[in-house]
XYZ file of N, CA and C in Angstrom:
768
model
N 128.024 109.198 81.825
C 126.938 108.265 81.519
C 125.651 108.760 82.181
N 124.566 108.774 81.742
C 123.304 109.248 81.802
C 122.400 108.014 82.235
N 122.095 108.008 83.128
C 120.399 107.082 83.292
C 119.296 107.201 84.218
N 118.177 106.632 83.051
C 116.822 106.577 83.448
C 117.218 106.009 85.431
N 116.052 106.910 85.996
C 115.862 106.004 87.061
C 114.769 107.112 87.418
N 114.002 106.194 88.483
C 112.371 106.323 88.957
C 112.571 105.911 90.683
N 111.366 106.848 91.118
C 111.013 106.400 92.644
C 110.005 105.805 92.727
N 109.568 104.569 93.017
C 108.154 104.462 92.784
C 107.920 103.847 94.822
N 106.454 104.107 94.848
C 105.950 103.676 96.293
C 105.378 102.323 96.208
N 105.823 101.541 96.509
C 105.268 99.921 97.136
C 104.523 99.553 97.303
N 103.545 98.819 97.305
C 102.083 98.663 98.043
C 101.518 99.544 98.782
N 100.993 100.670 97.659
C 99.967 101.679 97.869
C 99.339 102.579 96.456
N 98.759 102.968 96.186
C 98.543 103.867 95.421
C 98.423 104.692 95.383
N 98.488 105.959 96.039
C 98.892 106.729 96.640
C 100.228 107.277 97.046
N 100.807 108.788 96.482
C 102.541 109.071 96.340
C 102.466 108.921 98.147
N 103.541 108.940 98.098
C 104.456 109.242 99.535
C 103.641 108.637 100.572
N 103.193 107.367 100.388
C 103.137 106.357 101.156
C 103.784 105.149 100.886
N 103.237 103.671 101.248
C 103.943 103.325 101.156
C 105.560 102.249 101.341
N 106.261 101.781 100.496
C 107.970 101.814 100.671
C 108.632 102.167 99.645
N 109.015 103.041 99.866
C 109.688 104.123 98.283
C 110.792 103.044 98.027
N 110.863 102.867 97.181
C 112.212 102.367 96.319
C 112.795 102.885 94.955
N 113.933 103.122 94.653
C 114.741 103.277 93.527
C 114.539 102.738 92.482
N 114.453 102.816 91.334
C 114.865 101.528 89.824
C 115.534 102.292 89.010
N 116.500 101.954 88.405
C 116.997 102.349 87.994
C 117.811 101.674 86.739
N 117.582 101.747 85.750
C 117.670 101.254 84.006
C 119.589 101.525 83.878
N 119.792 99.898 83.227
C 121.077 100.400 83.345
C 121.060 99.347 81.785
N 121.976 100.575 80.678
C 122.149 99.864 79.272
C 123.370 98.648 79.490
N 124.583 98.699 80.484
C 125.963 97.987 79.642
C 126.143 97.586 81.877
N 126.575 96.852 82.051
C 127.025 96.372 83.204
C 127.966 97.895 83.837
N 127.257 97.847 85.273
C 127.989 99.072 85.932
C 129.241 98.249 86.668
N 130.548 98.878 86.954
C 131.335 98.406 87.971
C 130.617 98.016 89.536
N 130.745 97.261 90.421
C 129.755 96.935 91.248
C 129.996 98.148 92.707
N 131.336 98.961 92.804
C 131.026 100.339 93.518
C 130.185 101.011 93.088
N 129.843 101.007 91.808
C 128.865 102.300 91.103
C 127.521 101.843 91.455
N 126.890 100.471 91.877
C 125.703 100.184 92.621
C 125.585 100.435 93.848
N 126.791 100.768 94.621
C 126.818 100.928 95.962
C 126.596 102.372 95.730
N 127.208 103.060 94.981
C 127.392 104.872 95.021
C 126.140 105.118 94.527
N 125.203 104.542 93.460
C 123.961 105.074 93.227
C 123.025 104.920 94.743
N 122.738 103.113 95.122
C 122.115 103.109 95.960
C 122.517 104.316 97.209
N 123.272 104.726 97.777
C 123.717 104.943 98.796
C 123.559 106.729 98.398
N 123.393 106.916 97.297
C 122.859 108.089 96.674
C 121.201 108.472 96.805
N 120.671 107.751 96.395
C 118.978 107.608 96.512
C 118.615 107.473 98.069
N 120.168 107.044 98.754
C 119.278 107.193 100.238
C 118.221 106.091 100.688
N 118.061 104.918 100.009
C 116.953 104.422 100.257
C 117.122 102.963 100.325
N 116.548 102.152 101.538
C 116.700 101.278 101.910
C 116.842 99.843 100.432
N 115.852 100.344 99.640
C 115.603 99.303 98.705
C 116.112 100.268 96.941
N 116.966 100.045 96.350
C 117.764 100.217 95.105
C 117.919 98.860 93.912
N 116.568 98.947 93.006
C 116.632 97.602 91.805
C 117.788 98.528 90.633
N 118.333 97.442 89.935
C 118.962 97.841 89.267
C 118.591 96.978 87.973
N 117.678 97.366 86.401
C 117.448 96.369 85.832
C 117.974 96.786 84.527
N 118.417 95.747 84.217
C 119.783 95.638 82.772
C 119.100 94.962 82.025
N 119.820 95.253 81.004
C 118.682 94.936 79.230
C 119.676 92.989 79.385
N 119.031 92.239 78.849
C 120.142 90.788 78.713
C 120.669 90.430 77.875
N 119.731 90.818 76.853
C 120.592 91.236 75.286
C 119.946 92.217 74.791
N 121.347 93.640 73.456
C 121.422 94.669 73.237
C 119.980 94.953 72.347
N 119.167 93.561 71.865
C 117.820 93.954 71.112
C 116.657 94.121 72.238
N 117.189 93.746 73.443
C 115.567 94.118 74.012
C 115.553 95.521 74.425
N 114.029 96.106 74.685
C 113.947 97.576 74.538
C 112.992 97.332 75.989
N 113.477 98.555 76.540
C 112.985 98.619 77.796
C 111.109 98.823 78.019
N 110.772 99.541 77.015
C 109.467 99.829 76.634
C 108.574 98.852 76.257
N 109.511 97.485 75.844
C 108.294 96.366 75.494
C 108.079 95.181 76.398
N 106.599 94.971 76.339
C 106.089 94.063 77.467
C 107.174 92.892 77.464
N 107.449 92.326 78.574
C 107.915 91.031 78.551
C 106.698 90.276 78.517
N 106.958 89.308 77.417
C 105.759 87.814 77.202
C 105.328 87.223 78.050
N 105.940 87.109 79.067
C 104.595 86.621 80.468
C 104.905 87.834 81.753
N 104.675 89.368 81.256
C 105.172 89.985 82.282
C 105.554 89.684 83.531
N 106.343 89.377 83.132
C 107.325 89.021 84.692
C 108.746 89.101 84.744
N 109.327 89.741 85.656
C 110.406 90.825 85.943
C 111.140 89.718 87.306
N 112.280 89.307 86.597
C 113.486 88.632 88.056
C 114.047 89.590 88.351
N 114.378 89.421 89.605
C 115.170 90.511 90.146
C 116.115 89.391 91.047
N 117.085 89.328 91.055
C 118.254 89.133 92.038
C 118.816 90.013 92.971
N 118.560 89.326 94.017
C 118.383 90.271 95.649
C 119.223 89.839 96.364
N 119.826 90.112 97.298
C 120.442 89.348 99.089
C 120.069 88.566 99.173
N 118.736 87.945 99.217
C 117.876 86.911 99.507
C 117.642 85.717 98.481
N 117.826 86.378 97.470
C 117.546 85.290 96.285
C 116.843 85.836 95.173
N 116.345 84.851 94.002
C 115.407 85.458 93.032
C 114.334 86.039 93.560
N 113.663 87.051 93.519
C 112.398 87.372 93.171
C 111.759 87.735 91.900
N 110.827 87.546 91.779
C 109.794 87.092 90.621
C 108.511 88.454 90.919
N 108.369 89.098 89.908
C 107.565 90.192 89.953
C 106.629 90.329 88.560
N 105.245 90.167 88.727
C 104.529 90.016 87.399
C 103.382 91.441 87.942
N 102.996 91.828 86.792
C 101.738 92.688 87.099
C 100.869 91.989 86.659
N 99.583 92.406 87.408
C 98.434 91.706 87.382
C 97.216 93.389 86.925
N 95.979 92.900 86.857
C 95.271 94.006 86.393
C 95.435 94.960 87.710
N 95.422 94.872 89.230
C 95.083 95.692 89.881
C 96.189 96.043 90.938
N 97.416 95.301 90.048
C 98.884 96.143 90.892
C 100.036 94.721 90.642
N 100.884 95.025 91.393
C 102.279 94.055 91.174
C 101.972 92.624 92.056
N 102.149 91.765 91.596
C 102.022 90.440 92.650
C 103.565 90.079 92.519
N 104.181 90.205 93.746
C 105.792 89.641 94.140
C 105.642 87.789 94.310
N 106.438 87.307 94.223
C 106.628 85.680 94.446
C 107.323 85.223 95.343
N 106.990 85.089 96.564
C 108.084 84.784 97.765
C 107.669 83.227 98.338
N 108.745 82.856 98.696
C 108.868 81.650 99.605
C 107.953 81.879 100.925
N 107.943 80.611 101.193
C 106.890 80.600 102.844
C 107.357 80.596 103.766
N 107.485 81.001 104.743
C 108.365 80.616 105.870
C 107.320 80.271 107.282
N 107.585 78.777 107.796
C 106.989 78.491 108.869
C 107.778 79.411 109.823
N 106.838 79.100 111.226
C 107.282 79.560 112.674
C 106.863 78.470 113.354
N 107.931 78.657 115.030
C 107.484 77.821 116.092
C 107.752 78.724 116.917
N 106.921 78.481 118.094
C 106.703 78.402 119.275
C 107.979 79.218 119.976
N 108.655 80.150 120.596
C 109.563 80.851 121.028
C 109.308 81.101 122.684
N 110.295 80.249 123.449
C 110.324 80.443 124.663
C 110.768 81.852 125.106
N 109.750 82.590 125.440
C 109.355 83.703 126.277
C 111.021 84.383 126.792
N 110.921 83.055 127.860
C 112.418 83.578 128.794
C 113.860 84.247 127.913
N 113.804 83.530 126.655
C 114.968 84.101 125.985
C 115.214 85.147 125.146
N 113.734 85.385 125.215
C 113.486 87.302 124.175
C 112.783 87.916 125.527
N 112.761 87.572 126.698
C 112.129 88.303 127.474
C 112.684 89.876 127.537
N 114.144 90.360 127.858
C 114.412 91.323 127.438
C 114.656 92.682 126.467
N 114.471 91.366 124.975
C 114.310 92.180 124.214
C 112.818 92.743 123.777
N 111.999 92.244 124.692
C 110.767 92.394 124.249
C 110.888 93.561 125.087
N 110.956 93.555 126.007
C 110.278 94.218 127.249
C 110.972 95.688 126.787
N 112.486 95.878 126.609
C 112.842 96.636 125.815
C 112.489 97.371 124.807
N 111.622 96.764 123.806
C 111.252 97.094 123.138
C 109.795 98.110 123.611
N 108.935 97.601 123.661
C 107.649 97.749 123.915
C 107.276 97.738 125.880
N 108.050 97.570 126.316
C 108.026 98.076 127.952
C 107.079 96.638 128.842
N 107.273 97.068 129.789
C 106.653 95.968 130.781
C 105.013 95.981 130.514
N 104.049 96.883 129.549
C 102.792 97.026 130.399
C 102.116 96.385 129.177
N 102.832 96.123 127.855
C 102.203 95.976 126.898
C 102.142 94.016 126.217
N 100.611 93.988 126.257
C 100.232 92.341 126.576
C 100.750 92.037 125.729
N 101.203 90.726 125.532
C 101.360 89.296 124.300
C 100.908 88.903 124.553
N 100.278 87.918 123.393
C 99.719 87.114 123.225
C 100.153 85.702 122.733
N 101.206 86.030 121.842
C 101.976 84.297 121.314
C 103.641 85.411 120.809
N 104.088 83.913 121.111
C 106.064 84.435 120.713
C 106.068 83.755 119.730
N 106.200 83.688 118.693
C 107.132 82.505 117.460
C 108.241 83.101 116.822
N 108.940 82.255 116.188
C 110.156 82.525 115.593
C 110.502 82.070 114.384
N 111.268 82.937 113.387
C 111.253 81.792 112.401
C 112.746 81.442 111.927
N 113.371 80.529 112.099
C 114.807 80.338 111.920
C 115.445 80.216 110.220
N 114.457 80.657 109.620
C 114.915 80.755 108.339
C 114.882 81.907 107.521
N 114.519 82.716 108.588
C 114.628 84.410 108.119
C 115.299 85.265 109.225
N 115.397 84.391 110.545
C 115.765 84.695 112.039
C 114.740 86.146 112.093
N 113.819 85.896 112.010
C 112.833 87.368 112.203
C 112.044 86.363 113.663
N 111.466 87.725 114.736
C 110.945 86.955 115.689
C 109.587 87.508 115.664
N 108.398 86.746 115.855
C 107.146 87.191 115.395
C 106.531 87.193 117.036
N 106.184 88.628 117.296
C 105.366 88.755 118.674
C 103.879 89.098 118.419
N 103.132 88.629 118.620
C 101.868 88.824 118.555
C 101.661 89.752 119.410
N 100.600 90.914 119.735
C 100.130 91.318 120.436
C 98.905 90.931 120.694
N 97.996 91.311 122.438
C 96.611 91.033 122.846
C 95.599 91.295 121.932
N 94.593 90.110 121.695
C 93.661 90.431 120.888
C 92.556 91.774 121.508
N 93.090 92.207 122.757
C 92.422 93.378 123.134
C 92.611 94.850 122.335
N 93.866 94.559 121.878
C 94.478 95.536 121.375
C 93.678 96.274 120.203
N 93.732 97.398 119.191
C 93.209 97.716 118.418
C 94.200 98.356 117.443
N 93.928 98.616 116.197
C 94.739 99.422 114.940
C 95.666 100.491 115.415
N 94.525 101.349 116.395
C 95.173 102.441 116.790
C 96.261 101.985 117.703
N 96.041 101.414 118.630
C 97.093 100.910 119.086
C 98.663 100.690 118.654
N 98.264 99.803 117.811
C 99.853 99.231 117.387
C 100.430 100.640 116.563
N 99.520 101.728 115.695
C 100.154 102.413 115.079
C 100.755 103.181 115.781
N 100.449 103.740 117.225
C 100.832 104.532 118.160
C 102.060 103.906 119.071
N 101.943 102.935 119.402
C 102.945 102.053 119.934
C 104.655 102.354 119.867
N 104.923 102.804 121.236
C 106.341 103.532 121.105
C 107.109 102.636 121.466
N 107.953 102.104 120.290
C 109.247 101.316 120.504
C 110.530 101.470 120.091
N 111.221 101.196 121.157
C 112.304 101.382 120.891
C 113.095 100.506 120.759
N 113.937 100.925 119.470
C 114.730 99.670 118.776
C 116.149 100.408 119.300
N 116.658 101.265 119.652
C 117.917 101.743 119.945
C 118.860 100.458 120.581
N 118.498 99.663 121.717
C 119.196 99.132 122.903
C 119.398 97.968 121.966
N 118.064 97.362 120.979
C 118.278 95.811 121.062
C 119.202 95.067 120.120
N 120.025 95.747 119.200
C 121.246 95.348 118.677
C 122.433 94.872 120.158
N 122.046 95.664 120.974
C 123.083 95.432 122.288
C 122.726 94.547 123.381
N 121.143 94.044 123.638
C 120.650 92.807 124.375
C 120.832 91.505 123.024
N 120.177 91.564 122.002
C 120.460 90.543 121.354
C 121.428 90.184 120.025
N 122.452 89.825 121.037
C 123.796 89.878 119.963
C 124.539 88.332 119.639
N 123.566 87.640 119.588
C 124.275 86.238 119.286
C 123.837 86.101 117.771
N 123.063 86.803 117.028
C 122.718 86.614 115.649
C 121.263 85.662 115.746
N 120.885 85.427 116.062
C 119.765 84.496 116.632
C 118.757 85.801 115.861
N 118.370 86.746 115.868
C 117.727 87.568 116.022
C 118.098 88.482 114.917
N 116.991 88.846 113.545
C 117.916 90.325 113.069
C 116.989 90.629 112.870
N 115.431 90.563 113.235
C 113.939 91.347 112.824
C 113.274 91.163 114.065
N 112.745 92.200 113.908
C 110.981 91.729 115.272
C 109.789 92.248 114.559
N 108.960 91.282 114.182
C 107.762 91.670 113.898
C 107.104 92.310 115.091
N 105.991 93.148 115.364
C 104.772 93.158 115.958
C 103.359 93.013 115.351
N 103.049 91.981 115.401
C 101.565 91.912 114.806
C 100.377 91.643 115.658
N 99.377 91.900 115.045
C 97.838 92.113 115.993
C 96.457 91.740 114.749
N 95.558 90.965 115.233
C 94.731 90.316 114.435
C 93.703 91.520 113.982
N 93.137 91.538 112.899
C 92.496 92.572 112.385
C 90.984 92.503 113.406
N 89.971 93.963 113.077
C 89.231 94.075 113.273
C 87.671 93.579 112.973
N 86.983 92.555 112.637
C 86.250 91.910 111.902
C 84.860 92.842 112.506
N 84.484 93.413 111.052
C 83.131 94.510 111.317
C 83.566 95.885 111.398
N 85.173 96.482 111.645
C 85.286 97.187 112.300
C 85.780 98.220 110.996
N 86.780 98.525 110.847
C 87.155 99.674 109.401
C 87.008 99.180 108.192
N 86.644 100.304 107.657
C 86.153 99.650 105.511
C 87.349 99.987 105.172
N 88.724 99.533 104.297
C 88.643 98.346 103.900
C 89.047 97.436 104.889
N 88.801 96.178 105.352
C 88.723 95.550 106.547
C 90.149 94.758 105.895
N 90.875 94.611 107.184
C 92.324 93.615 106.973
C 92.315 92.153 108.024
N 92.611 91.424 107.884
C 92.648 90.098 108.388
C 93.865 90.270 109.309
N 94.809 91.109 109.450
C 96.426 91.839 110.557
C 96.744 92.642 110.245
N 97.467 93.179 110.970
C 98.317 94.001 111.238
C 99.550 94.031 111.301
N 100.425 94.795 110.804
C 101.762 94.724 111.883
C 102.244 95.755 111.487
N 103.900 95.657 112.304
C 105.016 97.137 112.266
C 106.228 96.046 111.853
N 107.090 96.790 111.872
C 108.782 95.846 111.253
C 109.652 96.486 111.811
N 110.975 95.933 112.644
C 111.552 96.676 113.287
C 113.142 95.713 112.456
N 114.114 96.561 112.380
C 115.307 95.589 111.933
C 116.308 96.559 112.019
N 116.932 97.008 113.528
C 118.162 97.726 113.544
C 119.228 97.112 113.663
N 119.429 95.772 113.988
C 120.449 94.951 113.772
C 121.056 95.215 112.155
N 120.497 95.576 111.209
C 120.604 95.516 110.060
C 120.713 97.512 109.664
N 120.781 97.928 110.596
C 120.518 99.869 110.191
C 119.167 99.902 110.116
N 117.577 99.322 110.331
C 116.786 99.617 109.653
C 115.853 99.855 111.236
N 116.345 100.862 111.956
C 114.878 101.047 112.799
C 113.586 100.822 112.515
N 113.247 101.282 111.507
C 111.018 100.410 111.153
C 110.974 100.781 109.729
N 110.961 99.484 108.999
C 110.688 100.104 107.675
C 109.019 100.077 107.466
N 108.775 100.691 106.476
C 107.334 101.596 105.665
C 106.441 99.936 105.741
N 107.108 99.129 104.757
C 106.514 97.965 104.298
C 107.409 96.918 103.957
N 107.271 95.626 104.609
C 108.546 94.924 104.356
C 107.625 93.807 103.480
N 107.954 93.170 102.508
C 107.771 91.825 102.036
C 108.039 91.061 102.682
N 109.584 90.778 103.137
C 109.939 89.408 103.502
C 109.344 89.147 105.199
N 109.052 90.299 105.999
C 108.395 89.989 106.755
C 106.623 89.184 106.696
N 106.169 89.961 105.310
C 105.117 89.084 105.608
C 105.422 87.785 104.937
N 106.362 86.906 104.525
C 106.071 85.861 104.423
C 106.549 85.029 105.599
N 106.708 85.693 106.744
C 106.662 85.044 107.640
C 104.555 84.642 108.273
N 104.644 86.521 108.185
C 103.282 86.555 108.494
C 102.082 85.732 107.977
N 102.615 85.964 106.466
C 101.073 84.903 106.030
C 101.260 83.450 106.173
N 102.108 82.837 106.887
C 102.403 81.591 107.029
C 101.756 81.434 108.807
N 101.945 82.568 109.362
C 101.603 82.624 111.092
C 99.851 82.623 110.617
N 99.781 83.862 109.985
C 98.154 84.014 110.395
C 97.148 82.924 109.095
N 97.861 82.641 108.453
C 96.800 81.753 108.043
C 96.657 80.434 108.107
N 97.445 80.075 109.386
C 97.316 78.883 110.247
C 96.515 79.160 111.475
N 96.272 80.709 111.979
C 95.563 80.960 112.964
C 94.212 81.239 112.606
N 93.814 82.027 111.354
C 92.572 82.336 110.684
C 92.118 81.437 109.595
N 93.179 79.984 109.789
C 92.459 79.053 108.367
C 91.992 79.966 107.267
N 92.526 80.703 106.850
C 92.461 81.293 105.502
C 93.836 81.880 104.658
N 94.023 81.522 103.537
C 94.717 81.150 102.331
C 94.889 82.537 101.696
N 93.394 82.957 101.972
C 93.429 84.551 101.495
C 93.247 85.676 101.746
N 94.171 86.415 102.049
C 93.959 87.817 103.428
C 94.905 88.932 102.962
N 94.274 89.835 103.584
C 94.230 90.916 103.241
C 94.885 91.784 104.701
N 96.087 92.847 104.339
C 96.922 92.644 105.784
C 97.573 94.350 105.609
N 97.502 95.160 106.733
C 98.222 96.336 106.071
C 99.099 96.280 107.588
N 100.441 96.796 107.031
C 101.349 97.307 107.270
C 101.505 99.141 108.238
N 101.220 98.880 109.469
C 100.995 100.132 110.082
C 102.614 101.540 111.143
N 103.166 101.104 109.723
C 104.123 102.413 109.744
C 103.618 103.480 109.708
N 104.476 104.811 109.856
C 104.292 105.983 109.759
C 103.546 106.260 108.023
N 103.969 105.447 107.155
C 103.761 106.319 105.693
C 102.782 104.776 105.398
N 102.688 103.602 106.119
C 101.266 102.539 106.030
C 101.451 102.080 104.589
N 101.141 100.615 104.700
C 100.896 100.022 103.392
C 99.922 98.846 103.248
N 99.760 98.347 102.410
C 98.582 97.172 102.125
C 99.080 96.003 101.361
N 98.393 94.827 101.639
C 98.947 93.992 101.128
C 97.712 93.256 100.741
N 97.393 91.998 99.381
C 96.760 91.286 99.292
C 97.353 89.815 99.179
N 96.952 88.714 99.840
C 98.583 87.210 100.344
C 97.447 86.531 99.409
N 97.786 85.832 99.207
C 97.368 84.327 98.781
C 98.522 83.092 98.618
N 98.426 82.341 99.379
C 99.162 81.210 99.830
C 98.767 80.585 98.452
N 100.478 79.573 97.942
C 100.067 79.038 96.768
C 100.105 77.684 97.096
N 99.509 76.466 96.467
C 99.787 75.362 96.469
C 101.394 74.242 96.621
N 101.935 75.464 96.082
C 103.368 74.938 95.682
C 104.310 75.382 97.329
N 103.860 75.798 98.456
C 104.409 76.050 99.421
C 105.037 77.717 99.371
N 104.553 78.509 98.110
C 105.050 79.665 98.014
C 104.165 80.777 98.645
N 103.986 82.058 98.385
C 103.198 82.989 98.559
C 102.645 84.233 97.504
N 102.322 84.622 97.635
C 101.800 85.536 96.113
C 101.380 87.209 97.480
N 102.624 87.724 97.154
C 102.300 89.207 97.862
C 101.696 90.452 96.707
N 100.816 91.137 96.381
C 100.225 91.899 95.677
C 100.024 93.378 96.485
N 100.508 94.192 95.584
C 100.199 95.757 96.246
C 100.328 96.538 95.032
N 99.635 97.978 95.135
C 99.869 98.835 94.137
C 101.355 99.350 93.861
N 101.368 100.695 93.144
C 102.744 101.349 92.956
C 102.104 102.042 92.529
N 103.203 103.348 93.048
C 102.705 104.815 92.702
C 104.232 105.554 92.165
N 104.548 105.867 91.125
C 105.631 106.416 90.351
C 105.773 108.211 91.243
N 106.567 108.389 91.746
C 106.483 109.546 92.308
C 107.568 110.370 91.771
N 108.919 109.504 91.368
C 109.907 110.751 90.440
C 110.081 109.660 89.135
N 110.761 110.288 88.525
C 111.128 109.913 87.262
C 112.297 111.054 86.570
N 113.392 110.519 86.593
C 114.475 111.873 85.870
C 115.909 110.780 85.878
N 117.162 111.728 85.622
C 118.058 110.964 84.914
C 118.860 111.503 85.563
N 120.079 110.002 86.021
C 120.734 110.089 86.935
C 122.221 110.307 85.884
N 123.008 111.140 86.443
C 124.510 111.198 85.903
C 125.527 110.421 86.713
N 126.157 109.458 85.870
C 127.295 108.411 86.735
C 128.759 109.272 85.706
C-alpha cells in the first residue's frame, strides 16, 4: 500500500522552523499498529492521520466551511484556514495561584537557584505548571536559559505535574514584530524534553496573560531552538482561536 504523506512546519512560514509534524492521507482504515509504525517512523512528536469519510470525497476539494477535525489524545480539534495561515480551536484553560513550597524543587532544578520568578500558577486541567519569569528578564534571556529537564520526572512523581511552562512578558517598544510573551515548553514526564511549539500550552497561556495584560488579543512567540509565533484571540464562547502559518517542507509517498 502506497501513501501520500507531507511534513509541514507549524506556526511559521518559514521551512525548518517551527513544529514539524507528519500528515499523512489514508484511503481505507489502517490497522491501529500501522499508526503507531508510521508515527514512530516519521520520528516526530506530532503524526495526523486524515481519512476520506465517504469513498466520493476527494482529497483535493475544499471542504464547505474549510474546516478540518482532527481527533487527538486530548479531544476534537477543529482546524480552518483563514487568509493569512491556519487558526486551531482550543479550549481555555484557567490557572491559580501555586504554592511555591511544593514545586520549589522542581523549579530550582530546573532553572537553578539564581534565576528570579515572578508568579507560580497551575493549571489542573492540563496539570501543566505555569512559572513566570522576572519582568527584568529579556527575550534573550529565556532563549538562552539552560534547563534541565533530566532529574524532574524523578522529583515530581505524584502525576500532579506533566508540563512546565516558562514564560516572560514581552518587550513593549522593543523588537519589530513586537509579541505581548514569551515562553519555552518543557514535558519529559511525557518523553518530550522542549518541544519547538506547543498549542496546548498556550491555552493555558492565553488564559494567564490576558488576565494580566487585559487583552483578548496577542500576539506571543514561542522561544525554542527552531522558534515559533502565534496570533490568540480569546473567543466569547470561553474558547481560544490559536493562528500560525505552515510551511510544507516534504511531500512524497510512504510504503505500508
Amino acid at each position: 500500500m502506497k501513501l501520500p504523506i507531507f511534513i509541514a512546519d507549524a506556526f511559521t512560514a518559514t521551512a525548518f522552523r517551527g513544529n514539524p509534524a507528519a500528515v499523512c492521507l489514508v484511503e481505507n482504515t489502517l490497522p491501529e499498529d500501522a499508526h503507531q509504525r508510521i508515527a514512530g517512523e516519521m520520528n516526530l512528536s506530532e503524526t495526523a492521520f486524515i481519512r476520506k469519510l465517504q469513498p466520493s470525497d476527494n482529497f483535493t476539494q475544499k471542504n464547505t466551511n474549510n474546516t478540518l477535525t482532527f481527533v487527538t489524545m486530548s479531544g476534537e480539534l477543529k482546524a480552518r484556514r483563514a487568509e493569512d495561515g491556519i487558526v486551531l480551536d482550543f479550549p481555555l484553560y484557567p490557572t491559580s495561584p501555586q504554592d511555591l513550597h511544593e514545586v520549589e524543587d522542581l523549579i530550582k532544578a530546573a532553572i537553578g537557584d539564581d534565576t528570579l520568578v515572578q508568579d507560580i500558577q497551575y493549571s489542573p486541567d492540563t496539570r501543566k505548571l505555569l512559572v513566570r519569569l522576572s519582568d527584568s528578564y529579556n527575550r534573550s534571556f529565556l532563549e538562552t536559559l539552560k534547563v534541565n529537564t533530566e532529574p524532574l520526572p524523578r522529583i515530581e512523581q505524584t502525576g500532579k505535574v506533566k508540563g512546565l511552562i516558562l514564560t516572560l512578558k514581552g518587550e513593549p517598544g522593543g523588537r519589530t514584530p513586537q509579541y505581548d510573551f514569551y515562553s519555552r515548553y518543557f514535558a519529559p514526564w511525557v518523553g518530550l524534553p522542549e518541544d519547538p511549539v506547543t498549542g496546548s500550552a498556550h491555552t493555558v497561556l492565553s488564559s494567564y496573560w490576558s488576565q494580566q495584560l487585559r487583552k483578548k488579543e496577542m500576539r506571543a512567540f514561542q522561544c525554542s531552538r527552531r522558534g515559533g509565533e502565534l496570533d490568540i484571540s480569546l473567543r466569547p464562547d470561553g474558547r481560544v482561536d490559536l493562528k500560525g502559518g505552515a510551511a510544507i517542507v516534504l511531500e512524497g509517498t510512504l510504503t505500508v
